Coordinates of C-alpha atoms in Angstrom, one line a residue:
X55 CA -19.8 -14.5 24.8
X56 CA -19.4 -10.0 24.0
X57 CA -22.3 -8.2 25.2
X58 CA -22.7 -7.0 21.7
X59 CA -23.5 -10.3 20.4
X60 CA -26.5 -11.5 22.9
X61 CA -28.7 -10.9 20.0
X62 CA -27.4 -12.3 17.6
X63 CA -27.2 -15.7 19.4
X64 CA -30.8 -15.8 20.5
X65 CA -32.3 -14.9 17.0
X66 CA -29.5 -17.9 15.2
X67 CA -31.0 -20.4 18.6
X68 CA -35.1 -19.2 17.4
X69 CA -33.9 -20.0 13.8
X70 CA -32.5 -23.2 14.9
X71 CA -35.2 -24.2 16.6
X72 CA -37.5 -23.5 14.0
X73 CA -35.6 -26.1 12.0
X74 CA -33.1 -24.1 10.4
X75 CA -29.2 -25.0 10.2
X76 CA -27.3 -21.2 10.7
X77 CA -23.6 -21.0 10.2
X78 CA -22.7 -17.6 11.6
X79 CA -18.5 -16.2 12.0
X80 CA -18.6 -13.8 15.0
X81 CA -16.6 -13.4 18.1
X82 CA -16.5 -15.2 21.3
X83 CA -15.0 -14.6 24.7
X84 CA -11.5 -16.8 25.6
X85 CA -11.6 -17.7 29.3
X86 CA -8.8 -15.1 30.0
X87 CA -11.2 -12.2 28.3
X88 CA -9.2 -12.3 24.7
X89 CA -12.3 -11.7 21.4
X90 CA -11.3 -14.2 19.9
X91 CA -13.2 -15.4 16.5
X92 CA -14.8 -18.2 15.8
X93 CA -17.4 -19.9 13.1
X94 CA -20.3 -20.7 15.3
X95 CA -23.1 -23.4 13.6
X96 CA -26.3 -23.9 14.9
X97 CA -28.4 -27.4 13.7
X98 CA -32.0 -28.7 15.2
X99 CA -31.7 -32.5 17.2
X100 CA -34.9 -33.8 15.9
X101 CA -36.9 -37.1 18.3
X102 CA -39.9 -38.5 16.9
X103 CA -40.1 -36.0 14.6
X104 CA -40.1 -32.9 16.5
X105 CA -37.2 -30.8 17.6
X106 CA -36.3 -31.4 20.8
X107 CA -33.3 -29.4 21.3
X108 CA -30.4 -27.6 19.5
X109 CA -26.6 -28.2 18.7
X110 CA -24.5 -25.3 19.1
X111 CA -21.1 -26.3 17.7
X112 CA -17.8 -23.5 17.6
X113 CA -14.4 -23.5 16.0
X114 CA -11.6 -21.3 16.8
X115 CA -10.4 -19.8 13.4
X116 CA -8.3 -17.5 14.4
X117 CA -5.3 -18.9 12.3
X118 CA -7.7 -18.7 8.5
X119 CA -8.5 -15.5 10.0
X120 CA -4.6 -14.5 10.5
X121 CA -3.6 -15.9 7.0
X122 CA -6.7 -14.2 5.3
X123 CA -5.4 -10.8 6.9
X124 CA -1.9 -11.8 5.9
X125 CA -3.3 -12.3 1.9
X126 CA -4.9 -8.4 2.7
X127 CA -1.4 -7.1 3.5
X128 CA 0.1 -9.1 1.1
X129 CA -1.4 -7.4 -1.7
X130 CA -1.1 -4.5 -0.3
X131 CA 2.7 -4.5 -0.4
X132 CA 2.5 -6.3 -3.8
X133 CA 0.6 -3.1 -5.2
X134 CA 2.8 -1.0 -3.6
X135 CA 6.1 -2.4 -4.3
X136 CA 5.0 -2.8 -7.7
X137 CA 4.2 1.3 -8.1
X138 CA 8.2 1.4 -6.1
X139 CA 9.6 -0.8 -9.0
X140 CA 8.4 1.7 -11.9
X141 CA 8.9 4.4 -10.4
X142 CA 13.1 3.1 -9.9
X143 CA 12.4 1.6 -13.8
X144 CA 11.9 5.3 -14.5
X145 CA 15.0 6.3 -12.5
X146 CA 17.1 3.9 -13.8
X147 CA 16.0 4.8 -17.2
X148 CA 16.6 8.2 -17.1
X149 CA 20.5 8.0 -15.0
X150 CA 21.5 5.6 -17.4
X151 CA 20.4 8.2 -20.6
X152 CA 22.5 10.8 -19.1
X153 CA 25.1 8.5 -18.6
X154 CA 25.5 6.5 -21.9
X155 CA 23.9 8.9 -24.5
X156 CA 25.2 6.5 -27.3
X157 CA 21.9 4.2 -28.3
X158 CA 23.5 0.5 -27.7
X159 CA 25.0 1.4 -24.9
X160 CA 22.3 2.7 -23.2
X161 CA 20.0 -0.5 -24.6
X162 CA 22.8 -3.0 -23.0
X163 CA 23.2 -0.9 -19.5
X164 CA 19.6 -0.5 -19.4
X165 CA 18.7 -4.5 -20.1
X166 CA 21.5 -5.1 -17.0
X167 CA 19.9 -3.1 -14.6
X168 CA 16.1 -4.5 -15.7
X169 CA 17.7 -8.0 -15.6
X170 CA 19.2 -7.1 -12.2
X171 CA 16.2 -6.1 -11.0
X172 CA 14.1 -9.0 -11.5
X173 CA 16.9 -11.2 -10.6
X174 CA 16.4 -9.7 -7.0
X175 CA 13.2 -10.0 -7.0
X176 CA 13.4 -13.8 -7.9
X177 CA 15.9 -14.2 -4.8
X178 CA 13.3 -12.3 -2.0
X179 CA 10.8 -15.3 -3.7
X180 CA 13.4 -17.9 -2.6
X181 CA 14.8 -16.8 0.3
X182 CA 11.1 -17.0 1.4
X183 CA 11.1 -20.6 1.4
X184 CA 14.9 -21.1 1.9
X185 CA 16.3 -17.9 3.6
X186 CA 19.6 -16.6 2.0
X187 CA 23.3 -15.7 3.4
X188 CA 22.6 -11.5 4.2
X189 CA 25.3 -9.9 2.1
X190 CA 24.1 -12.2 -1.4
X191 CA 21.1 -10.5 -0.2
X192 CA 21.9 -7.2 0.1
X193 CA 24.2 -7.4 -3.5
X194 CA 20.8 -8.7 -5.1
X195 CA 18.3 -6.6 -3.8
X196 CA 19.8 -3.4 -4.0
X197 CA 22.0 -3.6 -7.0
X198 CA 19.2 -2.5 -9.8
X199 CA 18.6 0.1 -7.3
X200 CA 22.3 1.9 -7.2
X201 CA 22.5 4.5 -10.3
X202 CA 25.9 3.9 -10.4
X203 CA 28.8 1.9 -9.9
X204 CA 28.7 -0.1 -6.8
X205 CA 31.3 2.5 -4.8
X206 CA 27.7 4.1 -3.7
X207 CA 27.6 0.9 -1.7
X208 CA 29.5 0.4 1.0
X209 CA 28.9 -3.2 3.2
X210 CA 30.5 -4.6 6.6
X211 CA 29.1 -7.4 8.5
X212 CA 29.9 -10.9 9.4
X213 CA 27.9 -13.6 7.3
X214 CA 25.0 -13.8 8.5
X215 CA 22.2 -16.5 7.3
X216 CA 18.6 -14.6 7.1
X217 CA 15.8 -16.8 8.1
X218 CA 13.0 -17.8 5.4
X219 CA 10.1 -15.8 8.1
X220 CA 12.6 -12.8 7.7
X221 CA 13.7 -12.5 4.3
X222 CA 10.8 -10.7 2.4
X223 CA 9.8 -8.2 5.6
X224 CA 13.6 -6.9 5.5
X225 CA 13.2 -7.3 1.4
X226 CA 10.7 -4.5 1.7
X227 CA 12.3 -1.9 4.2
X228 CA 16.1 -2.6 2.4
X229 CA 13.6 -1.4 -0.4
X230 CA 12.3 1.8 0.6
X231 CA 15.4 2.7 2.2
X232 CA 17.1 2.3 -1.7
X233 CA 14.4 4.4 -3.4
X234 CA 14.6 6.9 -0.9
X235 CA 17.8 7.5 -1.2
X236 CA 16.8 7.6 -4.8
X237 CA 14.4 9.7 -5.0
X238 CA 15.6 12.0 -2.1
X239 CA 18.4 10.7 -0.8
X240 CA 22.0 9.8 -1.4
X241 CA 21.6 8.0 -4.3
X242 CA 19.9 11.0 -6.0
X243 CA 23.8 12.8 -6.2
X244 CA 26.9 11.4 -8.4
X245 CA 28.5 11.8 -5.0
X246 CA 26.6 10.3 -2.3
X247 CA 27.0 6.7 -0.8
X248 CA 25.0 4.7 1.3
X249 CA 27.6 2.1 4.0
X250 CA 25.0 -0.7 5.2
X251 CA 26.6 -2.5 8.5
X252 CA 25.3 -5.5 10.4
X253 CA 26.2 -6.7 13.6
X254 CA 24.9 -9.8 15.2
X255 CA 23.8 -9.2 19.3
X256 CA 22.5 -10.8 22.2
X257 CA 20.0 -9.6 24.7
X258 CA 18.6 -11.2 27.9
X259 CA 20.0 -14.2 25.6
X260 CA 17.7 -13.3 22.7
X261 CA 20.1 -13.4 19.5
X262 CA 19.2 -10.0 17.7
X263 CA 20.3 -8.6 13.2
X264 CA 21.2 -5.1 14.0
X265 CA 21.3 -3.7 10.4
X266 CA 22.8 0.3 9.7
X267 CA 22.0 1.7 6.9
X268 CA 23.6 5.4 6.9
X269 CA 23.7 7.4 3.9
X270 CA 26.2 10.6 2.9
X271 CA 27.1 12.7 0.1
X272 CA 23.8 13.5 -1.0
X273 CA 21.1 16.8 -1.0
X274 CA 20.2 18.6 2.5
X275 CA 17.6 16.1 4.2
X276 CA 14.7 17.0 6.5
X277 CA 12.1 15.1 8.2
X278 CA 9.2 13.4 6.4
X279 CA 6.4 16.1 6.9
X280 CA 3.8 12.6 6.1
X281 CA 3.9 9.1 6.6
X282 CA 3.0 6.7 4.0
X283 CA 3.2 3.1 3.7
X284 CA 6.6 2.8 2.5
X285 CA 7.4 4.0 6.2
X286 CA 5.5 2.1 7.3
X287 CA 7.0 -0.7 5.6
X288 CA 10.1 0.9 7.1
X289 CA 9.7 1.3 10.9
X290 CA 6.4 -1.7 11.3
X291 CA 7.2 -4.1 9.0
X292 CA 9.9 -6.0 10.6
X293 CA 7.9 -8.2 13.3
X294 CA 9.2 -6.6 16.9
X295 CA 12.0 -5.0 15.5
X296 CA 13.1 -1.8 16.9
X297 CA 13.4 1.1 14.2
X298 CA 14.9 4.9 14.7
X299 CA 16.0 7.0 12.3
X300 CA 18.0 10.2 12.1
X301 CA 17.9 13.0 9.9
X302 CA 21.3 14.5 9.9
X303 CA 22.7 17.3 8.0
X304 CA 24.9 14.8 6.7
X305 CA 22.3 12.1 5.2
X306 CA 19.5 9.7 7.1
X307 CA 20.7 7.3 9.4
X308 CA 18.2 4.0 9.8
X309 CA 19.1 1.4 12.5
X310 CA 17.0 -1.5 12.5
X311 CA 17.5 -3.9 15.3
X312 CA 15.3 -7.3 14.7
X313 CA 15.6 -11.0 17.0
X314 CA 16.5 -13.0 15.0
X315 CA 14.5 -16.5 15.4
X316 CA 15.5 -19.8 18.1

């Protein structure tokens, strides 16, 4: 029991000895010394109408606490994703209007891009359960973000299956990279382009997917002056990934090295 929890336990046992059933969520120490979340219940035990002892039960609730934390994080990501999606829609509308001044042409082009954006989100939900072929995943996810023709995105890599458990974090990272390219990078310029390559590598017998996002032809860039939630998604959103971003004169380069599940 952690030293700071001893008074809590004393009060709980006293209440149980007085006839109450007390249930709380608290912290105890694993045998290796690691703090763990537990649900603790103290209940009186009676014999011949008199309380003779107290039953104390503890349940390991780390898994449930982990799920609750995951829901909180997903809600934060969802709120951030919605804001980014609205920013992307606004950018798509502005760029479509500049390139298609005719109202009917604008309606058709804008509607198609919105439908593509919706399709990419649908695919993300599907891949969270089934996984996806990486090239298709990239196409469906980034197509709505590209302000002009597909020449602005060059893809290169072997046929690769993206596991279901990695679909959402990888999708969020790519979404952030694409959004940043629209706001500040290569896709903010008519001559800008992105080269996205991936390889399968092995390290100490472990299979890794290594993706490299390389921008060129955009405006001069500089490292960000602050680290926002978008940076967190790119750099720490993919479990156990090693992420390196280089802000070169020619454009931003992001290398993501992520271990694949066995």
